[in-house]
Amino acid sequence: MALIDRLRPIWPVLALLASAAMLATAHAFQRFGGLQPCPMCLDQRNWHWAVVGVSALSFAVLRFQPGLARWLAALIGLVFIGSMGMALYHVAVEQHWVAATCDARIDVNDLSFDLDAEVVVPKCDEIAWQMFGISMAGYNAIVSGLLALASFAIAFLPERKA
């Protein structure tokens, strides 16, 4: 049995774990690294939450309809494409290839009520962290793209005949 054939029934769980790891990493950079997310960073997180939701629903559906594994893997791949697209747009904003504005959002984790406090929103066009010249948005685009490719491979590669 080929690797793809073995991965097909468990792909929703693997995709869920991958997006959960991406979310955990983003939250760790925020909590322990002190890097506050800009509005576009938060939008990228929403795509990974969507992957978590679609993957959990797909896993549940596969318990009753295992024949839908290919369709559900393709659906998960489409959500990863959305994540990659949002991340690539953020990279374009960071590199000043496109102009975009960031709207301030309320941080629900900060429940201080100091009305005189200055509201500081990280700018979307400033790179807060990078490694090897690639920003967090860039890494998100790369990982999301690879996971989309894996999803589509699982969805569309034929089964191996023994």
mmCIF file of C-alpha atoms in Angstrom:
data_model
loop_
_atom_site.group_PDB
_atom_site.id
_atom_site.type_symbol
_atom_site.label_atom_id
_atom_site.label_comp_id
_atom_site.label_asym_id
_atom_site.label_seq_id
_atom_site.Cartn_x
_atom_site.Cartn_y
_atom_site.Cartn_z
ATOM 1 C CA MET A 1 0.000 0.000 0.000
ATOM 2 C CA ALA A 2 1.441 3.369 -1.021
ATOM 3 C CA LEU A 3 2.053 6.162 1.455
ATOM 4 C CA ILE A 4 -0.667 8.330 -0.109
ATOM 5 C CA ASP A 5 -3.205 5.522 0.281
ATOM 6 C CA ARG A 6 -2.315 5.214 3.959
ATOM 7 C CA LEU A 7 -2.487 8.975 4.530
ATOM 8 C CA ARG A 8 -5.817 9.525 2.787
ATOM 9 C CA PRO A 9 -8.100 8.405 5.667
ATOM 10 C CA ILE A 10 -6.100 10.283 8.321
ATOM 11 C CA TRP A 11 -5.280 13.414 6.319
ATOM 12 C CA PRO A 12 -7.908 15.557 8.098
ATOM 13 C CA VAL A 13 -6.256 14.811 11.451
ATOM 14 C CA LEU A 14 -2.782 15.559 10.081
ATOM 15 C CA ALA A 15 -3.997 18.823 8.515
ATOM 16 C CA LEU A 16 -5.677 19.791 11.785
ATOM 17 C CA LEU A 17 -2.462 19.103 13.705
ATOM 18 C CA ALA A 18 -0.404 21.098 11.197
ATOM 19 C CA SER A 19 -2.658 24.156 11.470
ATOM 20 C CA ALA A 20 -2.827 23.787 15.244
ATOM 21 C CA ALA A 21 0.984 23.803 15.295
ATOM 22 C CA MET A 22 1.021 26.949 13.131
ATOM 23 C CA LEU A 23 -1.426 28.638 15.518
ATOM 24 C CA ALA A 24 0.565 27.521 18.569
ATOM 25 C CA THR A 25 3.751 28.910 17.034
ATOM 26 C CA ALA A 26 2.088 32.262 16.301
ATOM 27 C CA HIS A 27 0.726 32.466 19.837
ATOM 28 C CA ALA A 28 4.144 31.532 21.275
ATOM 29 C CA PHE A 29 5.802 34.347 19.323
ATOM 30 C CA GLN A 30 3.160 36.679 20.748
ATOM 31 C CA ARG A 31 3.128 35.430 24.339
ATOM 32 C CA PHE A 32 6.781 34.566 24.893
ATOM 33 C CA GLY A 33 8.484 36.600 22.187
ATOM 34 C CA GLY A 34 6.508 39.772 22.782
ATOM 35 C CA LEU A 35 5.665 40.158 19.095
ATOM 36 C CA GLN A 36 2.161 41.586 18.872
ATOM 37 C CA PRO A 37 0.299 40.598 15.703
ATOM 38 C CA CYS A 38 -0.773 43.161 13.177
ATOM 39 C CA PRO A 39 -4.304 42.925 11.719
ATOM 40 C CA MET A 40 -3.088 40.914 8.714
ATOM 41 C CA CYS A 41 -1.351 38.448 11.042
ATOM 42 C CA LEU A 42 -4.663 37.939 12.804
ATOM 43 C CA ASP A 43 -6.368 37.384 9.442
ATOM 44 C CA GLN A 44 -3.804 34.692 8.635
ATOM 45 C CA ARG A 45 -4.610 32.972 11.924
ATOM 46 C CA ASN A 46 -8.282 32.908 10.937
ATOM 47 C CA TRP A 47 -7.403 30.793 7.893
ATOM 48 C CA HIS A 48 -5.689 28.236 10.118
ATOM 49 C CA TRP A 49 -8.720 28.192 12.399
ATOM 50 C CA ALA A 50 -10.754 27.476 9.257
ATOM 51 C CA VAL A 51 -8.456 24.539 8.461
ATOM 52 C CA VAL A 52 -8.964 23.237 11.999
ATOM 53 C CA GLY A 53 -12.744 23.478 11.611
ATOM 54 C CA VAL A 54 -12.907 21.957 8.120
ATOM 55 C CA SER A 55 -10.494 19.191 9.133
ATOM 56 C CA ALA A 56 -12.463 18.298 12.266
ATOM 57 C CA LEU A 57 -15.698 18.231 10.279
ATOM 58 C CA SER A 58 -14.006 16.160 7.555
ATOM 59 C CA PHE A 59 -12.738 13.644 10.080
ATOM 60 C CA ALA A 60 -16.261 13.260 11.472
ATOM 61 C CA VAL A 61 -17.764 12.851 7.996
ATOM 62 C CA LEU A 62 -15.164 10.221 7.067
ATOM 63 C CA ARG A 63 -16.325 8.025 9.933
ATOM 64 C CA PHE A 64 -19.659 7.629 8.110
ATOM 65 C CA GLN A 65 -18.693 8.261 4.472
ATOM 66 C CA PRO A 66 -15.132 7.013 3.870
ATOM 67 C CA GLY A 67 -15.643 7.337 0.120
ATOM 68 C CA LEU A 68 -15.497 11.124 0.449
ATOM 69 C CA ALA A 69 -11.833 11.156 1.535
ATOM 70 C CA ARG A 70 -10.606 12.565 -1.781
ATOM 71 C CA TRP A 71 -13.193 15.347 -1.884
ATOM 72 C CA LEU A 72 -12.521 16.335 1.704
ATOM 73 C CA ALA A 73 -8.747 16.376 1.138
ATOM 74 C CA ALA A 74 -9.343 18.701 -1.826
ATOM 75 C CA LEU A 75 -11.538 20.944 0.328
ATOM 76 C CA ILE A 76 -8.821 21.128 2.979
ATOM 77 C CA GLY A 77 -6.342 21.956 0.215
ATOM 78 C CA LEU A 78 -8.518 24.863 -0.921
ATOM 79 C CA VAL A 79 -8.546 26.304 2.590
ATOM 80 C CA PHE A 80 -4.747 25.989 2.709
ATOM 81 C CA ILE A 81 -4.642 27.870 -0.627
ATOM 82 C CA GLY A 82 -6.656 30.654 1.047
ATOM 83 C CA SER A 83 -4.150 30.715 3.903
ATOM 84 C CA MET A 84 -1.267 30.880 1.457
ATOM 85 C CA GLY A 85 -2.960 33.677 -0.488
ATOM 86 C CA MET A 86 -3.493 35.781 2.633
ATOM 87 C CA ALA A 87 0.109 35.208 3.689
ATOM 88 C CA LEU A 88 1.441 36.124 0.232
ATOM 89 C CA TYR A 89 -0.618 39.312 0.290
ATOM 90 C CA HIS A 90 0.888 40.151 3.681
ATOM 91 C CA VAL A 91 4.378 39.536 2.269
ATOM 92 C CA ALA A 92 3.565 41.883 -0.615
ATOM 93 C CA VAL A 93 2.499 44.549 1.902
ATOM 94 C CA GLU A 94 5.655 43.984 3.992
ATOM 95 C CA GLN A 95 7.837 44.363 0.906
ATOM 96 C CA HIS A 96 5.898 47.486 -0.166
ATOM 97 C CA TRP A 97 4.884 45.862 -3.435
ATOM 98 C CA VAL A 98 1.279 46.852 -2.676
ATOM 99 C CA ALA A 99 -0.076 49.584 -0.455
ATOM 100 C CA ALA A 100 -2.457 48.601 2.302
ATOM 101 C CA THR A 101 -3.715 50.108 5.500
ATOM 102 C CA CYS A 102 -4.107 48.294 8.775
ATOM 103 C CA ASP A 103 -7.129 49.020 10.876
ATOM 104 C CA ALA A 104 -6.747 48.960 14.649
ATOM 105 C CA ARG A 105 -8.520 46.081 16.360
ATOM 106 C CA ILE A 106 -9.357 45.529 19.981
ATOM 107 C CA ASP A 107 -7.161 43.011 21.773
ATOM 108 C CA VAL A 108 -9.577 40.889 23.796
ATOM 109 C CA ASN A 109 -6.652 39.474 25.792
ATOM 110 C CA ASP A 110 -5.910 42.923 27.206
ATOM 111 C CA LEU A 111 -8.772 43.895 29.480
ATOM 112 C CA SER A 112 -7.173 47.011 30.919
ATOM 113 C CA PHE A 113 -9.440 50.021 30.927
ATOM 114 C CA ASP A 114 -6.916 52.839 30.910
ATOM 115 C CA LEU A 115 -8.620 55.399 28.705
ATOM 116 C CA ASP A 116 -5.472 57.513 28.614
ATOM 117 C CA ALA A 117 -3.284 54.653 27.380
ATOM 118 C CA GLU A 118 -1.904 54.911 23.890
ATOM 119 C CA VAL A 119 -3.242 52.320 21.461
ATOM 120 C CA VAL A 120 -0.318 50.794 19.610
ATOM 121 C CA VAL A 121 -1.139 48.641 16.622
ATOM 122 C CA PRO A 122 1.764 46.949 14.857
ATOM 123 C CA LYS A 123 2.036 48.061 11.258
ATOM 124 C CA CYS A 124 1.372 45.474 8.588
ATOM 125 C CA ASP A 125 4.096 46.839 6.340
ATOM 126 C CA GLU A 126 6.873 46.470 8.916
ATOM 127 C CA ILE A 127 8.546 43.100 9.378
ATOM 128 C CA ALA A 128 8.585 42.283 13.096
ATOM 129 C CA TRP A 129 10.669 39.089 12.788
ATOM 130 C CA GLN A 130 12.515 37.305 10.024
ATOM 131 C CA MET A 131 14.940 34.450 9.590
ATOM 132 C CA PHE A 132 17.099 33.983 6.480
ATOM 133 C CA GLY A 133 15.351 37.011 4.989
ATOM 134 C CA ILE A 134 11.898 35.423 5.237
ATOM 135 C CA SER A 135 9.238 36.929 7.502
ATOM 136 C CA MET A 136 6.686 35.009 9.539
ATOM 137 C CA ALA A 137 4.143 35.736 6.798
ATOM 138 C CA GLY A 138 6.589 34.280 4.280
ATOM 139 C CA TYR A 139 7.014 31.104 6.307
ATOM 140 C CA ASN A 140 3.244 30.854 6.659
ATOM 141 C CA ALA A 141 2.919 31.109 2.869
ATOM 142 C CA ILE A 142 5.540 28.402 2.332
ATOM 143 C CA VAL A 143 4.070 25.976 4.878
ATOM 144 C CA SER A 144 0.484 26.606 3.757
ATOM 145 C CA GLY A 145 1.496 26.066 0.128
ATOM 146 C CA LEU A 146 3.244 22.794 0.926
ATOM 147 C CA LEU A 147 0.245 21.594 2.928
ATOM 148 C CA ALA A 148 -2.052 22.550 0.045
ATOM 149 C CA LEU A 149 0.141 20.531 -2.347
ATOM 150 C CA ALA A 150 0.026 17.564 0.038
ATOM 151 C CA SER A 151 -3.762 17.862 0.268
ATOM 152 C CA PHE A 152 -4.125 17.909 -3.502
ATOM 153 C CA ALA A 153 -1.730 14.974 -3.887
ATOM 154 C CA ILE A 154 -3.816 12.985 -1.428
ATOM 155 C CA ALA A 155 -6.984 14.036 -3.227
ATOM 156 C CA PHE A 156 -5.956 13.499 -6.843
ATOM 157 C CA LEU A 157 -3.143 10.952 -7.094
ATOM 158 C CA PRO A 158 -4.510 7.568 -8.131
ATOM 159 C CA GLU A 159 -4.564 4.593 -5.816
ATOM 160 C CA ARG A 160 -1.714 2.206 -6.256
ATOM 161 C CA LYS A 161 -2.626 -1.206 -7.575
ATOM 162 C CA ALA A 162 -0.758 -4.039 -5.901
#
